[in-house]
């Protein structure tokens, strides 16, 4: 038995737009070749959901994150993930965002997990982020929060 339709929604993320375009083109070519070999019709729709972004080394949100990490005993190590996250959507909406590693093990695999110790450390970092962001903003105006 052969189904009448098959729907696939692959998503690609890459560190550059050129790489994302190349992977997308290669995938479309393979799908077209497979459909032709199976004498099937293929209807494709390709859509760019968002663009990648790079945070400037002196961006305020990055400096706050680096201070928070150091306050918790971690030395920040910038990396180019080449992936996608909610940060892409936030950046596209004009909200400055920085991703921090959270201790997840085996990302995007069936055994993906985060240990209890990593969660506790993540809470410590989150509290330090709030403290550092508050210090960055300074005292509230108009007597609020005093």
C-alpha positions as a Python dict, from the first residue, in 0.01 Angstrom:
ca = {
    (1, 'X'): (0, 0, 0),
    (2, 'X'): (135, 344, -94),
    (3, 'X'): (0, 658, 70),
    (4, 'X'): (-148, 927, -151),
    (5, 'X'): (49, 1201, 20),
    (6, 'X'): (357, 1246, 231),
    (7, 'X'): (435, 1566, 416),
    (8, 'X'): (779, 1652, 546),
    (9, 'X'): (882, 1969, 725),
    (10, 'X'): (1259, 1964, 747),
    (11, 'X'): (1433, 2260, 905),
    (12, 'X'): (1787, 2368, 837),
    (13, 'X'): (2014, 2590, 1039),
    (14, 'X'): (2362, 2697, 941),
    (15, 'X'): (2624, 2947, 1050),
    (16, 'X'): (2598, 3145, 724),
    (17, 'X'): (2319, 3223, 481),
    (18, 'X'): (2530, 3077, 199),
    (19, 'X'): (2562, 2745, 383),
    (20, 'X'): (2189, 2736, 460),
    (21, 'X'): (2111, 2803, 93),
    (22, 'X'): (2353, 2530, -19),
    (23, 'X'): (2203, 2269, 217),
    (24, 'X'): (1851, 2366, 114),
    (25, 'X'): (1935, 2342, -257),
    (26, 'X'): (2104, 2005, -211),
    (27, 'X'): (1806, 1870, -18),
    (28, 'X'): (1559, 1993, -280),
    (29, 'X'): (1770, 1830, -553),
    (30, 'X'): (1768, 1496, -367),
    (31, 'X'): (1393, 1514, -310),
    (32, 'X'): (1331, 1589, -678),
    (33, 'X'): (1559, 1302, -784),
    (34, 'X'): (1378, 1059, -551),
    (35, 'X'): (1037, 1171, -674),
    (36, 'X'): (1144, 1134, -1037),
    (37, 'X'): (1286, 787, -972),
    (38, 'X'): (958, 683, -810),
    (39, 'X'): (750, 851, -1078),
    (40, 'X'): (584, 1068, -815),
    (41, 'X'): (465, 1424, -818),
    (42, 'X'): (653, 1652, -581),
    (43, 'X'): (515, 1982, -458),
    (44, 'X'): (770, 2184, -263),
    (45, 'X'): (743, 2501, -66),
    (46, 'X'): (1064, 2649, 75),
    (47, 'X'): (1046, 2926, 331),
    (48, 'X'): (1313, 3111, 526),
    (49, 'X'): (1183, 3132, 880),
    (50, 'X'): (1458, 3359, 1016),
    (51, 'X'): (1818, 3459, 958),
    (52, 'X'): (2114, 3379, 1173),
    (53, 'X'): (2271, 3648, 1386),
    (54, 'X'): (2598, 3727, 1556),
    (55, 'X'): (2627, 3912, 1883),
    (56, 'X'): (2886, 4189, 1885),
    (57, 'X'): (3168, 4121, 2133),
    (58, 'X'): (3085, 4435, 2336),
    (59, 'X'): (2704, 4402, 2320),
    (60, 'X'): (2551, 4495, 2659),
    (61, 'X'): (2360, 4167, 2696),
    (62, 'X'): (2677, 3970, 2629),
    (63, 'X'): (2878, 4170, 2883),
    (64, 'X'): (2607, 4110, 3147),
    (65, 'X'): (2606, 3737, 3068),
    (66, 'X'): (2986, 3719, 3088),
    (67, 'X'): (2989, 3889, 3429),
    (68, 'X'): (2716, 3656, 3557),
    (69, 'X'): (2903, 3348, 3438),
    (70, 'X'): (3226, 3465, 3598),
    (71, 'X'): (3041, 3539, 3924),
    (72, 'X'): (2939, 3171, 3923),
    (73, 'X'): (3291, 3047, 3853),
    (74, 'X'): (3258, 2987, 3478),
    (75, 'X'): (3489, 3136, 3217),
    (76, 'X'): (3277, 3244, 2919),
    (77, 'X'): (3372, 3082, 2591),
    (78, 'X'): (3196, 3226, 2283),
    (79, 'X'): (3111, 2967, 2020),
    (80, 'X'): (2943, 2970, 1682),
    (81, 'X'): (2667, 2714, 1717),
    (82, 'X'): (2546, 2721, 1357),
    (83, 'X'): (2209, 2624, 1494),
    (84, 'X'): (1879, 2789, 1558),
    (85, 'X'): (1693, 2871, 1877),
    (86, 'X'): (1429, 3101, 2015),
    (87, 'X'): (1701, 3368, 2016),
    (88, 'X'): (1671, 3390, 1637),
    (89, 'X'): (1305, 3485, 1669),
    (90, 'X'): (1377, 3734, 1947),
    (91, 'X'): (1656, 3897, 1746),
    (92, 'X'): (1432, 3914, 1437),
    (93, 'X'): (1174, 4097, 1652),
    (94, 'X'): (1438, 4348, 1765),
    (95, 'X'): (1498, 4201, 2113),
    (96, 'X'): (1870, 4165, 2185),
    (97, 'X'): (1940, 3811, 2299),
    (98, 'X'): (2233, 3592, 2394),
    (99, 'X'): (2224, 3213, 2426),
    (100, 'X'): (2402, 3044, 2713),
    (101, 'X'): (2482, 2674, 2729),
    (102, 'X'): (2270, 2502, 2992),
    (103, 'X'): (2447, 2172, 3045),
    (104, 'X'): (2226, 1968, 2815),
    (105, 'X'): (2380, 1637, 2719),
    (106, 'X'): (2323, 1456, 2387),
    (107, 'X'): (2132, 1744, 2226),
    (108, 'X'): (1858, 1644, 1982),
    (109, 'X'): (1912, 1274, 2045),
    (110, 'X'): (1667, 1028, 2204),
    (111, 'X'): (1876, 1032, 2524),
    (112, 'X'): (1884, 1412, 2555),
    (113, 'X'): (1900, 1512, 2921),
    (114, 'X'): (2013, 1770, 3172),
    (115, 'X'): (2141, 1657, 3508),
    (116, 'X'): (2008, 1780, 3841),
    (117, 'X'): (2350, 1937, 3909),
    (118, 'X'): (2339, 2125, 3578),
    (119, 'X'): (1989, 2252, 3663),
    (120, 'X'): (2109, 2375, 4002),
    (121, 'X'): (2405, 2547, 3836),
    (122, 'X'): (2169, 2698, 3578),
    (123, 'X'): (1955, 2844, 3857),
    (124, 'X'): (2267, 3000, 4011),
    (125, 'X'): (2355, 3154, 3672),
    (126, 'X'): (1997, 3281, 3624),
    (127, 'X'): (2007, 3458, 3962),
    (128, 'X'): (2347, 3608, 3877),
    (129, 'X'): (2207, 3726, 3542),
    (130, 'X'): (1926, 3911, 3719),
    (131, 'X'): (2175, 4066, 3962),
    (132, 'X'): (2411, 4173, 3684),
    (133, 'X'): (2131, 4309, 3467),
    (134, 'X'): (1999, 4511, 3764),
    (135, 'X'): (2348, 4649, 3828),
    (136, 'X'): (2375, 4738, 3457),
    (137, 'X'): (2045, 4930, 3469),
    (138, 'X'): (2127, 5108, 3793),
    (139, 'X'): (1871, 5244, 4040),
    (140, 'X'): (1516, 5289, 3915),
    (141, 'X'): (1400, 5647, 3865),
    (142, 'X'): (1112, 5802, 4056),
    (143, 'X'): (1169, 5621, 4385),
    (144, 'X'): (1051, 5284, 4257),
    (145, 'X'): (1226, 4974, 4387),
    (146, 'X'): (1403, 5154, 4673),
}
